[in-house]
Tab-separated table of C-alpha atoms in Angstrom:
chain	number	residue	atom	x	y	z
A	1	MET	CA	243.576	-47.432	-91.995
A	2	LYS	CA	246.166	-50.173	-91.809
A	3	HIS	CA	247.225	-51.105	-88.336
A	4	SER	CA	249.923	-53.500	-87.347
A	5	LEU	CA	247.437	-54.736	-84.853
A	6	PHE	CA	247.906	-58.250	-83.612
A	7	ILE	CA	244.715	-60.191	-83.014
A	8	ASN	CA	245.529	-63.730	-81.987
A	9	GLY	CA	248.825	-63.498	-83.830
A	10	GLN	CA	247.427	-62.057	-87.053
A	11	ASP	CA	248.846	-58.741	-88.169
A	12	GLU	CA	248.256	-56.301	-91.023
A	13	ILE	CA	244.587	-56.149	-90.199
A	14	ASP	CA	242.618	-53.303	-91.702
A	15	VAL	CA	240.919	-51.652	-88.739
A	16	GLN	CA	237.945	-49.325	-89.143
A	17	ILE	CA	236.465	-47.577	-86.150
A	18	ILE	CA	233.043	-46.221	-86.964
A	19	ALA	CA	231.733	-43.504	-84.688
A	20	GLU	CA	228.112	-43.195	-83.635
A	21	ASP	CA	227.590	-40.557	-86.337
A	22	GLY	CA	228.940	-42.853	-89.042
A	23	THR	CA	232.259	-41.154	-89.581
A	24	THR	CA	235.476	-43.133	-89.471
A	25	LEU	CA	237.754	-42.313	-86.559
A	26	ASN	CA	241.515	-42.257	-86.815
A	27	LEU	CA	241.961	-43.881	-83.437
A	28	ASP	CA	243.137	-47.145	-81.980
A	29	LEU	CA	240.774	-49.778	-80.715
A	30	LEU	CA	239.905	-49.585	-77.048
A	31	PRO	CA	241.291	-52.401	-74.899
A	32	ASP	CA	237.795	-53.880	-74.477
A	33	GLU	CA	237.320	-53.897	-78.240
A	34	VAL	CA	240.604	-55.725	-78.769
A	35	VAL	CA	239.513	-58.312	-76.223
A	36	ALA	CA	236.160	-58.685	-77.967
A	37	PHE	CA	237.721	-59.166	-81.404
A	38	GLU	CA	240.205	-61.681	-80.020
A	39	SER	CA	237.416	-63.621	-78.396
A	40	LEU	CA	235.216	-63.560	-81.486
A	41	ASP	CA	238.091	-64.626	-83.724
A	42	ARG	CA	239.133	-67.376	-81.348
A	43	THR	CA	235.562	-68.656	-81.140
A	44	LEU	CA	235.241	-68.831	-84.898
A	45	LYS	CA	238.599	-70.483	-85.421
A	46	ALA	CA	237.712	-73.149	-82.883
A	47	HIS	CA	234.406	-73.987	-84.500
A	48	PRO	CA	234.491	-77.139	-86.651
A	49	VAL	CA	232.034	-75.854	-89.261
A	50	PHE	CA	233.996	-72.638	-89.632
A	51	GLN	CA	237.211	-74.632	-89.953
A	52	SER	CA	235.825	-76.859	-92.677
A	53	THR	CA	233.963	-74.132	-94.551
A	54	TYR	CA	236.722	-71.541	-94.427
A	55	PRO	CA	240.027	-73.414	-94.444
A	56	ASN	CA	243.088	-71.388	-93.478
A	57	ALA	CA	240.945	-68.361	-92.623
A	58	LYS	CA	242.953	-65.252	-91.817
A	59	LEU	CA	241.427	-62.156	-90.282
A	60	ILE	CA	242.082	-59.275	-92.671
A	61	ARG	CA	239.610	-56.564	-91.690
A	62	ILE	CA	237.608	-55.515	-88.676
A	63	ASP	CA	235.072	-52.762	-88.071
A	64	SER	CA	234.150	-51.574	-84.624
A	65	ASN	CA	230.660	-50.108	-84.934
A	66	ARG	CA	230.497	-47.923	-81.870
A	67	GLY	CA	226.949	-46.802	-82.574
A	68	ILE	CA	225.658	-50.337	-82.052
A	69	GLN	CA	225.088	-51.889	-78.640
A	70	GLU	CA	227.483	-54.609	-77.463
A	71	GLU	CA	224.646	-57.147	-77.376
A	72	GLU	CA	223.439	-56.476	-80.905
A	73	ALA	CA	224.564	-58.540	-83.874
A	74	GLY	CA	226.600	-56.119	-85.904
A	75	ARG	CA	228.555	-54.418	-83.120
A	76	TYR	CA	231.670	-56.054	-84.556
A	77	TYR	CA	232.441	-56.870	-88.186
A	78	LEU	CA	235.100	-59.395	-89.137
A	79	ARG	CA	236.342	-60.224	-92.616
A	80	TYR	CA	238.348	-63.317	-93.409
A	81	GLN	CA	240.442	-64.399	-96.354
A	82	TYR	CA	240.416	-68.143	-96.748
A	83	ASP	CA	241.580	-70.643	-99.334
A	84	ALA	CA	238.612	-70.155	-101.664
A	85	GLY	CA	237.732	-66.516	-101.132
A	86	ILE	CA	236.591	-63.932	-98.641
A	87	THR	CA	233.796	-64.037	-96.093
A	88	GLU	CA	232.249	-61.726	-93.521
A	89	PHE	CA	230.988	-62.302	-89.992
A	90	TRP	CA	229.051	-60.152	-87.558
A	91	GLY	CA	229.980	-60.408	-83.925
A	92	HIS	CA	228.506	-59.334	-80.618
A	93	HIS	CA	228.304	-60.173	-76.954
A	94	ALA	CA	225.686	-62.817	-76.287
A	95	SER	CA	224.235	-64.605	-73.315
A	96	SER	CA	226.047	-67.735	-74.474
A	97	THR	CA	228.763	-68.323	-77.022
A	98	TYR	CA	227.594	-69.480	-80.437
A	99	VAL	CA	228.581	-69.602	-84.105
A	100	ASP	CA	226.136	-69.528	-87.003
A	101	CYS	CA	228.068	-69.987	-90.223
A	102	ASP	CA	224.894	-69.819	-92.338
A	103	GLN	CA	223.994	-66.354	-91.110
A	104	GLY	CA	227.568	-65.222	-90.556
A	105	LEU	CA	227.005	-64.555	-86.871
A	106	VAL	CA	229.197	-65.130	-83.877
A	107	GLY	CA	228.380	-64.324	-80.280
A	108	VAL	CA	230.609	-64.547	-77.259
A	109	ALA	CA	229.564	-64.601	-73.633
A	110	LYS	CA	231.086	-61.734	-71.717
B	1	MET	CA	216.851	-31.551	-101.519
B	2	ALA	CA	218.023	-31.266	-105.124
B	3	ILE	CA	221.165	-33.136	-106.031
B	4	ALA	CA	223.591	-31.889	-108.673
B	5	GLY	CA	220.963	-29.751	-110.306
B	6	LEU	CA	218.478	-32.584	-110.526
B	7	PRO	CA	215.217	-31.571	-108.944
B	8	PHE	CA	213.074	-34.376	-107.739
B	9	VAL	CA	209.745	-34.813	-106.141
B	10	THR	CA	209.332	-35.991	-102.606
B	11	PRO	CA	205.983	-37.649	-103.157
B	12	PHE	CA	204.744	-37.711	-99.594
B	13	CYS	CA	206.407	-34.606	-98.245
B	14	PHE	CA	209.265	-36.501	-96.685
B	15	ALA	CA	212.093	-34.145	-97.429
B	16	ASP	CA	215.802	-34.869	-97.281
B	17	SER	CA	215.594	-38.455	-98.465
B	18	PRO	CA	219.239	-39.381	-98.971
B	19	ILE	CA	219.376	-40.149	-102.664
B	20	VAL	CA	223.133	-39.838	-102.649
B	21	PRO	CA	225.122	-40.976	-99.659
B	22	ASP	CA	227.272	-38.715	-97.526
B	23	ALA	CA	230.854	-39.564	-98.486
B	24	GLN	CA	231.992	-39.107	-94.902
B	25	LYS	CA	229.499	-41.622	-93.614
B	26	THR	CA	229.228	-43.947	-96.581
B	27	PRO	CA	232.503	-43.883	-98.506
B	28	GLY	CA	231.826	-47.274	-100.061
B	29	ASP	CA	233.597	-50.502	-99.239
B	30	VAL	CA	234.836	-53.314	-101.461
B	31	LEU	CA	234.763	-56.979	-100.569
B	32	MET	CA	235.721	-58.491	-103.897
B	33	THR	CA	237.407	-57.340	-107.104
B	34	ASP	CA	237.558	-60.656	-108.911
B	35	ALA	CA	235.115	-60.711	-111.821
B	36	LYS	CA	235.377	-64.473	-112.016
B	37	VAL	CA	233.858	-64.646	-108.548
B	38	ILE	CA	231.133	-62.019	-108.742
B	39	CYS	CA	229.988	-63.192	-112.163
B	40	VAL	CA	229.236	-66.689	-110.957
B	41	SER	CA	225.475	-67.171	-110.935
B	42	GLY	CA	224.157	-67.020	-107.388
B	43	TYR	CA	227.155	-65.116	-106.012
B	44	THR	CA	225.041	-62.565	-104.144
B	45	LYS	CA	223.043	-65.320	-102.477
B	46	LYS	CA	226.260	-66.523	-100.866
B	47	VAL	CA	227.005	-63.100	-99.414
B	48	ARG	CA	225.683	-62.304	-95.971
B	49	ASP	CA	222.530	-60.472	-95.063
B	50	VAL	CA	222.963	-57.309	-93.039
B	51	PRO	CA	221.751	-57.664	-89.427
B	52	GLN	CA	218.809	-55.493	-88.444
B	53	ALA	CA	220.880	-53.640	-85.827
B	54	VAL	CA	223.257	-52.506	-88.551
B	55	LYS	CA	220.355	-51.328	-90.713
B	56	GLU	CA	218.929	-49.410	-87.769
B	57	GLN	CA	222.309	-47.792	-87.200
B	58	ALA	CA	222.402	-46.740	-90.868
B	59	TYR	CA	219.057	-44.987	-90.353
B	60	ARG	CA	220.309	-43.280	-87.203
B	61	ILE	CA	223.474	-42.113	-88.932
B	62	TYR	CA	221.314	-40.343	-91.498
B	63	GLY	CA	218.999	-38.888	-88.894
B	64	ILE	CA	215.996	-40.954	-89.975
B	65	THR	CA	214.130	-41.583	-86.774
B	66	ALA	CA	210.760	-42.557	-88.256
B	67	ARG	CA	209.823	-44.188	-91.519
B	68	LYS	CA	206.934	-45.878	-93.244
B	69	PRO	CA	207.044	-49.429	-94.621
B	70	GLY	CA	208.437	-49.382	-98.108
B	71	GLU	CA	209.816	-45.879	-97.839
B	72	TYR	CA	213.494	-46.844	-97.770
B	73	GLU	CA	215.864	-49.699	-98.155
B	74	VAL	CA	219.263	-49.842	-96.546
B	75	ASP	CA	221.208	-50.107	-99.760
B	76	HIS	CA	224.773	-50.970	-100.613
B	77	LEU	CA	226.570	-48.089	-102.306
B	78	ILE	CA	228.717	-50.637	-104.128
B	79	SER	CA	226.157	-53.360	-104.578
B	80	LEU	CA	226.930	-56.954	-103.678
B	81	GLU	CA	226.742	-57.957	-107.329
B	82	LEU	CA	229.517	-55.425	-108.031
B	83	GLY	CA	231.708	-56.771	-105.239
B	84	GLY	CA	230.606	-54.439	-102.451
B	85	SER	CA	230.825	-55.432	-98.808
B	86	ASN	CA	228.311	-55.455	-95.975
B	87	SER	CA	230.356	-53.055	-93.870
B	88	ILE	CA	228.355	-50.120	-92.602
B	89	ARG	CA	230.776	-47.957	-94.591
B	90	ASN	CA	228.991	-49.281	-97.676
B	91	LEU	CA	225.407	-48.839	-96.456
B	92	TRP	CA	222.927	-46.008	-96.457
B	93	PRO	CA	219.159	-45.641	-96.374
B	94	GLU	CA	218.018	-44.971	-99.907
B	95	SER	CA	214.509	-43.868	-100.768
B	96	PHE	CA	212.184	-46.112	-102.734
B	97	ILE	CA	209.684	-43.373	-103.413
B	98	THR	CA	211.458	-40.195	-104.458
B	99	GLN	CA	211.252	-39.336	-108.143
B	100	PRO	CA	212.985	-39.594	-110.492
B	101	LEU	CA	215.854	-40.951	-108.415
B	102	ASN	CA	215.318	-43.841	-106.062
B	103	ALA	CA	216.601	-47.275	-105.141
B	104	HIS	CA	214.909	-48.905	-108.119
B	105	VAL	CA	216.704	-46.556	-110.494
B	106	LYS	CA	220.029	-47.391	-108.884
B	107	ASP	CA	219.204	-51.098	-109.230
B	108	LYS	CA	219.052	-50.628	-112.987
B	109	LEU	CA	222.532	-49.133	-112.980
B	110	GLU	CA	223.858	-51.976	-110.848
B	111	ASN	CA	222.444	-54.561	-113.223
B	112	LYS	CA	223.910	-52.763	-116.209
B	113	LEU	CA	227.351	-52.499	-114.640
B	114	HIS	CA	227.235	-56.156	-113.645
B	115	ASP	CA	226.403	-57.113	-117.225
B	116	LEU	CA	229.274	-54.986	-118.524
B	117	ILE	CA	231.720	-56.508	-116.050
B	118	CYS	CA	230.653	-60.034	-116.789
B	119	SER	CA	230.816	-59.526	-120.544
B	120	GLY	CA	234.363	-58.227	-120.177
B	121	GLN	CA	233.508	-54.690	-121.222
B	122	LEU	CA	234.243	-52.969	-117.911
B	123	PRO	CA	236.849	-53.631	-115.217
B	124	VAL	CA	235.374	-54.369	-111.798
B	125	GLN	CA	237.432	-51.670	-110.102
B	126	GLN	CA	236.258	-49.026	-112.562
B	127	ALA	CA	232.628	-49.901	-111.960
B	128	GLN	CA	233.196	-49.786	-108.210
B	129	GLN	CA	234.922	-46.415	-108.413
B	130	GLU	CA	232.308	-44.830	-110.649
B	131	ILE	CA	229.310	-45.941	-108.643
B	132	THR	CA	231.047	-44.786	-105.479
B	133	HIS	CA	232.047	-41.424	-106.855
B	134	ASP	CA	228.680	-40.439	-108.340
B	135	TRP	CA	226.083	-43.085	-109.051
B	136	ILE	CA	223.821	-40.610	-110.838
B	137	ALA	CA	226.561	-39.683	-113.288
B	138	ALA	CA	227.313	-43.363	-113.760
B	139	TYR	CA	223.642	-43.998	-114.481
B	140	LYS	CA	223.622	-41.374	-117.215
B	141	LYS	CA	226.850	-42.737	-118.645
B	142	TYR	CA	225.953	-46.412	-118.705
B	143	VAL	CA	222.155	-46.585	-118.719
B	144	GLY	CA	221.020	-43.336	-120.296
B	145	PRO	CA	219.298	-40.093	-119.436
B	146	LEU	CA	217.019	-39.997	-116.462
B	147	ALA	CA	213.328	-39.798	-117.220
B	148	SER	CA	213.243	-36.344	-115.685
B	149	ASP	CA	215.871	-34.970	-118.072
B	150	ALA	CA	213.306	-34.801	-120.839
B	151	GLN	CA	210.564	-33.397	-118.677
B	152	THR	CA	209.694	-30.041	-117.300
B	153	PRO	CA	211.477	-29.819	-113.991
B	154	VAL	CA	209.335	-30.113	-110.952
B	155	THR	CA	210.153	-28.575	-107.637
B	156	GLU	CA	209.973	-30.052	-104.225
B	157	LYS	CA	206.500	-30.039	-102.668
B	158	SER	CA	205.077	-28.270	-105.725
B	159	SER	CA	203.701	-31.191	-107.667
B	160	ILE	CA	200.353	-32.868	-107.535
B	161	VAL	CA	202.372	-36.016	-106.953
B	162	ASP	CA	203.038	-34.714	-103.450
B	163	GLU	CA	199.432	-35.231	-102.565
B	164	ARG	CA	199.075	-38.603	-104.210
B	165	PRO	CA	197.954	-41.357	-101.903
B	166	LEU	CA	200.202	-44.394	-101.945
B	167	GLU	CA	197.425	-46.779	-102.912
B	168	LEU	CA	196.891	-44.907	-106.182
B	169	SER	CA	200.507	-44.910	-107.165
B	170	ASN	CA	200.388	-47.797	-109.576
B	171	GLN	CA	197.731	-46.110	-111.656
B	172	PHE	CA	200.501	-43.758	-112.661
B	173	GLY	CA	202.811	-46.611	-113.512
B	174	SER	CA	205.710	-45.298	-111.493
B	175	LEU	CA	205.632	-46.527	-107.951
B	176	PRO	CA	205.697	-50.210	-107.124
B	177	ASP	CA	203.962	-51.830	-104.220
B	178	GLN	CA	206.051	-53.267	-101.445
B	179	PRO	CA	206.300	-56.946	-100.539
B	180	ASP	CA	205.758	-58.217	-97.038
B	181	GLU	CA	208.693	-59.123	-94.828
B	182	ALA	CA	208.913	-62.590	-96.360
B	183	GLY	CA	209.196	-61.113	-99.861
B	184	ASN	CA	205.678	-62.021	-100.966
B	185	CYS	CA	203.599	-59.664	-103.086
B	186	PRO	CA	199.978	-58.734	-102.462
B	187	SER	CA	197.365	-60.304	-104.723
B	188	SER	CA	196.596	-56.879	-106.178
B	189	SER	CA	200.199	-56.560	-107.315
B	190	PRO	CA	201.495	-60.091	-107.798
B	191	ILE	CA	204.463	-59.537	-110.097
B	192	LYS	CA	207.644	-60.057	-108.092
B	193	VAL	CA	210.802	-58.120	-108.886
B	194	SER	CA	213.955	-59.739	-107.524
B	195	LYS	CA	216.976	-57.893	-106.191
B	196	ASN	CA	218.625	-58.513	-109.543
B	197	GLY	CA	215.944	-56.494	-111.307
B	198	ILE	CA	214.220	-59.462	-112.881
B	199	TYR	CA	210.449	-59.725	-112.693
B	200	HIS	CA	208.657	-63.005	-112.222
B	201	VAL	CA	205.029	-63.695	-113.052
B	202	LEU	CA	202.772	-66.294	-111.499
B	203	GLY	CA	203.542	-69.677	-113.014
B	204	ASP	CA	207.188	-68.793	-113.585
B	205	PRO	CA	209.294	-71.678	-112.179
B	206	ASN	CA	211.261	-69.213	-110.064
B	207	TYR	CA	208.226	-67.332	-108.811
B	208	GLU	CA	207.631	-69.108	-105.530
B	209	HIS	CA	211.183	-68.912	-104.190
B	210	THR	CA	211.830	-65.376	-105.395
B	211	LYS	CA	211.974	-62.938	-102.502
B	212	ALA	CA	210.483	-59.792	-103.987
B	213	LYS	CA	212.071	-56.399	-103.537
B	214	SER	CA	209.075	-54.745	-105.139
B	215	CYS	CA	205.740	-55.714	-106.642
B	216	PHE	CA	203.799	-54.635	-109.716
B	217	PRO	CA	200.240	-55.301	-110.838
B	218	THR	CA	201.254	-56.389	-114.351
B	219	PRO	CA	204.387	-57.483	-116.219
B	220	GLU	CA	203.963	-54.400	-118.398
B	221	ALA	CA	204.166	-52.128	-115.356
B	222	ALA	CA	207.320	-53.888	-114.168
B	223	LYS	CA	208.853	-53.577	-117.616
B	224	ALA	CA	207.902	-49.908	-117.833
B	225	ALA	CA	209.704	-49.359	-114.538
B	226	GLY	CA	212.877	-50.724	-116.095
B	227	PHE	CA	212.885	-54.330	-114.975
B	228	ARG	CA	213.260	-57.301	-117.275
B	229	ALA	CA	211.827	-60.757	-117.708
B	230	PRO	CA	213.986	-63.806	-116.975
B	231	LYS	CA	216.219	-64.996	-119.798
B	232	ARG	CA	214.970	-68.300	-121.152
């Protein structure tokens, strides 16, 4: 579903909330999920390799996979449109913040 | 479980292998609709791998709590080479071992659709819609009849195949062996089949760096299973 959700100033983000049983929920993100997506997006945008690899990246789609633990890579899915195409990242809470542009992983410390 | 009137064998008595995804759980998800992008050689290598936690969640969603090595792959409903995404909405555990429908059969369809897209004979969106709507119907439309269509139907748990040990499977020419986690094939079955459905023999320049999705004892067995040699 299309939400006029603002994540770090980006709107018109396609938001998918995936329940534990795999069905898609017609709900809003929980406040903690919004905070997590904002943090993941901010971390990526601040990373020099991300900036150079994905110039002018704009967040266009997010999935909140509620069946996956917060600490597991894949809890959050982020899709970006950038100058040369589209890319995907998997986000999660980690013991320390990191970005791995090769694997498409981003972790943020809670 | 018989799908759309197509009976199939569950070779090792593992019933309910999800040959077709549940549309509520796996509606399909598109990343890319630009043929110019997906037809570039090596496109799928640039697309992400799916994290293990997401694969495990796909198994849980389908109620698969135990599995044997090589029994399933977490497959993309709209494959990466057709512009599919890695969202869990596009993933489901597909059996490698059910007959006649399995992940290898779907791979053949994906390769055919990719060829049609890249030769300008099929719009990307149409391929994505058809494989999402009913991949078995799309297979029959674009690849041809299933092997079972010309055979006497077999019923679940009624065939001798049900009792067949895995290690004998290649004597029947139907079931491949599985590679190890690094994508290497056993010496008894050294022919590597890539995710693009191309088989590579020892000595092939691409052999060493090919990460096998399945393995066959001979090139003939790989060919008989529907895979092709590299184009020279």
